[in-house]
Amino acid sequence: MKRLLFAFVATALLRGLPTAALAAPADDAKALVDEAIAYIAANGAEKGYEAISAPQGSFVKGETYLFVIDFDGKVFAHGGNPKLVGKSLLELRDADGKPFIQELIDQAKKTSGWVEYKWTNPATKKVQEKTTYVVPIPGRSALIGCGVYK
């Protein structure tokens, strides 16, 4: 009986690991976005966007980075690829054809929240599920976001 109970508890704990494993990176992404919102409020948008786009800056944590997109899809800052600054990503679609940039914008226009889509993970080179946390930037028609792979 004790073995059966142990097996049940162990199975339940193991099944919970993917959710627990995602929670930490998701919490980290949210904290990074909140930190950047505070930085922009204290230092202004221009300085904030520069800091976000700095590849070795404090807003890039390993493979986790921030981006800022206005509500028309134009990139103002991008910690993962600063060459995207100034470009419109509005027409960009995920691996399934989902217009995820528009969904990020739609979410941020309502309130902060999460958007799920599929994207190529640069570390694995495989298409994976990704979830991105977005927050509207106060006083601007733009959002700041940070994504994590599931």
mmCIF file of C-alpha atoms in Angstrom:
data_model
loop_
_atom_site.group_PDB
_atom_site.id
_atom_site.type_symbol
_atom_site.label_atom_id
_atom_site.label_comp_id
_atom_site.label_asym_id
_atom_site.label_seq_id
_atom_site.Cartn_x
_atom_site.Cartn_y
_atom_site.Cartn_z
ATOM 1 C CA MET A 1 0.000 0.000 0.000
ATOM 2 C CA LYS A 2 2.841 2.406 0.864
ATOM 3 C CA ARG A 3 4.482 1.682 -2.506
ATOM 4 C CA LEU A 4 1.248 2.452 -4.326
ATOM 5 C CA LEU A 5 0.826 5.718 -2.448
ATOM 6 C CA PHE A 6 4.474 6.636 -3.114
ATOM 7 C CA ALA A 7 4.075 5.848 -6.836
ATOM 8 C CA PHE A 8 0.917 7.992 -7.001
ATOM 9 C CA VAL A 9 2.592 10.962 -5.278
ATOM 10 C CA ALA A 10 5.744 10.642 -7.380
ATOM 11 C CA THR A 11 3.709 10.529 -10.593
ATOM 12 C CA ALA A 12 1.688 13.569 -9.551
ATOM 13 C CA LEU A 13 4.861 15.506 -8.740
ATOM 14 C CA LEU A 14 6.538 14.563 -12.020
ATOM 15 C CA ARG A 15 3.483 15.580 -14.021
ATOM 16 C CA GLY A 16 3.615 18.939 -12.300
ATOM 17 C CA LEU A 17 7.217 19.629 -13.281
ATOM 18 C CA PRO A 18 6.543 21.181 -16.704
ATOM 19 C CA THR A 19 4.189 23.720 -15.161
ATOM 20 C CA ALA A 20 6.605 24.465 -12.351
ATOM 21 C CA ALA A 21 9.504 24.686 -14.781
ATOM 22 C CA LEU A 22 7.626 27.234 -16.905
ATOM 23 C CA ALA A 23 6.541 29.276 -13.888
ATOM 24 C CA ALA A 24 10.067 30.434 -13.019
ATOM 25 C CA PRO A 25 10.980 31.704 -16.523
ATOM 26 C CA ALA A 26 7.522 33.258 -16.879
ATOM 27 C CA ASP A 27 7.927 35.004 -13.526
ATOM 28 C CA ASP A 28 11.379 36.176 -14.624
ATOM 29 C CA ALA A 29 9.957 37.553 -17.889
ATOM 30 C CA LYS A 30 7.228 39.425 -16.054
ATOM 31 C CA ALA A 31 9.714 40.841 -13.530
ATOM 32 C CA LEU A 32 12.010 41.999 -16.337
ATOM 33 C CA VAL A 33 9.124 43.796 -18.074
ATOM 34 C CA ASP A 34 8.079 45.450 -14.808
ATOM 35 C CA GLU A 35 11.679 46.545 -14.207
ATOM 36 C CA ALA A 36 11.868 48.105 -17.680
ATOM 37 C CA ILE A 37 8.537 49.933 -17.237
ATOM 38 C CA ALA A 38 9.933 51.478 -14.039
ATOM 39 C CA TYR A 39 13.210 52.340 -15.800
ATOM 40 C CA ILE A 40 11.355 54.092 -18.638
ATOM 41 C CA ALA A 41 9.199 56.007 -16.145
ATOM 42 C CA ALA A 42 12.314 57.188 -14.286
ATOM 43 C CA ASN A 43 14.646 57.839 -17.250
ATOM 44 C CA GLY A 44 12.420 58.501 -20.263
ATOM 45 C CA ALA A 45 11.535 56.454 -23.305
ATOM 46 C CA GLU A 46 14.628 57.233 -25.383
ATOM 47 C CA LYS A 47 17.075 56.182 -22.674
ATOM 48 C CA GLY A 48 14.886 53.184 -21.839
ATOM 49 C CA TYR A 49 14.790 51.996 -25.444
ATOM 50 C CA GLU A 50 18.574 52.304 -25.693
ATOM 51 C CA ALA A 51 19.002 50.237 -22.525
ATOM 52 C CA ILE A 52 16.567 47.584 -23.755
ATOM 53 C CA SER A 53 18.351 47.302 -27.121
ATOM 54 C CA ALA A 54 21.834 46.952 -25.603
ATOM 55 C CA PRO A 55 22.833 43.295 -26.226
ATOM 56 C CA GLN A 56 25.065 43.226 -23.128
ATOM 57 C CA GLY A 57 22.758 45.451 -21.082
ATOM 58 C CA SER A 58 20.865 44.795 -17.892
ATOM 59 C CA PHE A 59 17.654 43.950 -19.762
ATOM 60 C CA VAL A 60 19.159 40.915 -21.504
ATOM 61 C CA LYS A 61 19.342 37.843 -19.268
ATOM 62 C CA GLY A 62 20.844 34.986 -21.259
ATOM 63 C CA GLU A 63 18.295 34.142 -23.947
ATOM 64 C CA THR A 64 15.653 36.325 -22.300
ATOM 65 C CA TYR A 65 15.320 39.849 -23.648
ATOM 66 C CA LEU A 66 12.801 42.655 -23.996
ATOM 67 C CA PHE A 67 11.303 44.385 -27.000
ATOM 68 C CA VAL A 68 9.205 47.499 -27.534
ATOM 69 C CA ILE A 69 6.717 47.731 -30.391
ATOM 70 C CA ASP A 70 4.297 50.572 -31.083
ATOM 71 C CA PHE A 71 0.654 49.838 -31.800
ATOM 72 C CA ASP A 72 1.364 50.093 -35.550
ATOM 73 C CA GLY A 73 3.921 47.263 -35.321
ATOM 74 C CA LYS A 74 7.102 49.381 -35.509
ATOM 75 C CA VAL A 75 10.001 48.202 -33.334
ATOM 76 C CA PHE A 76 11.438 50.869 -30.998
ATOM 77 C CA ALA A 77 13.728 48.555 -29.043
ATOM 78 C CA HIS A 78 14.822 44.925 -29.287
ATOM 79 C CA GLY A 79 17.292 43.235 -26.955
ATOM 80 C CA GLY A 80 17.518 40.085 -29.049
ATOM 81 C CA ASN A 81 18.146 41.772 -32.391
ATOM 82 C CA PRO A 82 18.810 45.542 -32.336
ATOM 83 C CA LYS A 83 18.814 45.511 -36.181
ATOM 84 C CA LEU A 84 15.017 45.234 -36.010
ATOM 85 C CA VAL A 85 14.710 48.734 -34.516
ATOM 86 C CA GLY A 86 12.785 50.956 -36.937
ATOM 87 C CA LYS A 87 11.220 48.053 -38.841
ATOM 88 C CA SER A 88 7.566 47.097 -38.907
ATOM 89 C CA LEU A 89 6.756 43.559 -37.799
ATOM 90 C CA LEU A 90 2.994 43.914 -38.074
ATOM 91 C CA GLU A 91 2.690 41.366 -40.883
ATOM 92 C CA LEU A 92 4.883 38.788 -39.116
ATOM 93 C CA ARG A 93 3.229 35.415 -38.535
ATOM 94 C CA ASP A 94 4.217 32.400 -36.489
ATOM 95 C CA ALA A 95 4.901 28.884 -37.799
ATOM 96 C CA ASP A 96 1.143 28.204 -38.013
ATOM 97 C CA GLY A 97 0.368 31.487 -39.786
ATOM 98 C CA LYS A 98 -0.941 33.196 -36.646
ATOM 99 C CA PRO A 99 -0.533 37.020 -36.751
ATOM 100 C CA PHE A 100 1.057 37.079 -33.310
ATOM 101 C CA ILE A 101 2.419 40.635 -33.459
ATOM 102 C CA GLN A 102 -1.124 41.886 -33.978
ATOM 103 C CA GLU A 103 -2.231 39.698 -31.072
ATOM 104 C CA LEU A 104 0.507 41.174 -28.862
ATOM 105 C CA ILE A 105 -0.733 44.648 -29.784
ATOM 106 C CA ASP A 106 -4.395 43.730 -29.233
ATOM 107 C CA GLN A 107 -3.577 42.300 -25.807
ATOM 108 C CA ALA A 108 -1.590 45.380 -24.765
ATOM 109 C CA LYS A 109 -4.367 47.717 -25.930
ATOM 110 C CA LYS A 110 -6.704 45.973 -23.459
ATOM 111 C CA THR A 111 -4.346 45.331 -20.534
ATOM 112 C CA SER A 112 -1.171 43.471 -19.693
ATOM 113 C CA GLY A 113 -1.244 39.750 -20.372
ATOM 114 C CA TRP A 114 0.149 36.708 -22.139
ATOM 115 C CA VAL A 115 0.023 35.722 -25.823
ATOM 116 C CA GLU A 116 0.941 32.237 -27.060
ATOM 117 C CA TYR A 117 2.374 31.364 -30.467
ATOM 118 C CA LYS A 118 5.014 29.160 -32.106
ATOM 119 C CA TRP A 119 8.468 30.411 -32.954
ATOM 120 C CA THR A 120 11.901 29.003 -33.752
ATOM 121 C CA ASN A 121 13.973 28.736 -30.606
ATOM 122 C CA PRO A 122 17.462 30.044 -31.473
ATOM 123 C CA ALA A 123 19.051 27.649 -28.974
ATOM 124 C CA THR A 124 17.443 24.469 -30.329
ATOM 125 C CA LYS A 125 16.707 25.633 -33.899
ATOM 126 C CA LYS A 126 13.291 23.968 -33.513
ATOM 127 C CA VAL A 127 9.836 25.518 -33.683
ATOM 128 C CA GLN A 128 8.477 25.567 -30.143
ATOM 129 C CA GLU A 129 5.552 26.988 -28.248
ATOM 130 C CA LYS A 130 6.334 30.381 -26.819
ATOM 131 C CA THR A 131 4.421 32.652 -24.479
ATOM 132 C CA THR A 132 5.061 36.385 -24.315
ATOM 133 C CA TYR A 133 4.076 38.796 -21.579
ATOM 134 C CA VAL A 134 3.149 42.285 -22.797
ATOM 135 C CA VAL A 135 2.396 45.510 -20.958
ATOM 136 C CA PRO A 136 1.213 48.789 -22.462
ATOM 137 C CA ILE A 137 3.730 51.571 -21.811
ATOM 138 C CA PRO A 138 1.965 54.304 -19.855
ATOM 139 C CA GLY A 139 1.460 57.479 -21.904
ATOM 140 C CA ARG A 140 2.526 55.832 -25.174
ATOM 141 C CA SER A 141 0.856 53.865 -27.938
ATOM 142 C CA ALA A 142 3.365 51.071 -27.488
ATOM 143 C CA LEU A 143 4.001 47.876 -25.575
ATOM 144 C CA ILE A 144 6.933 46.236 -23.926
ATOM 145 C CA GLY A 145 7.213 42.466 -23.999
ATOM 146 C CA CYS A 146 9.286 39.487 -23.013
ATOM 147 C CA GLY A 147 8.790 35.887 -24.147
ATOM 148 C CA VAL A 148 9.754 32.453 -22.895
ATOM 149 C CA TYR A 149 9.754 29.105 -24.631
ATOM 150 C CA LYS A 150 7.641 26.360 -23.120
#
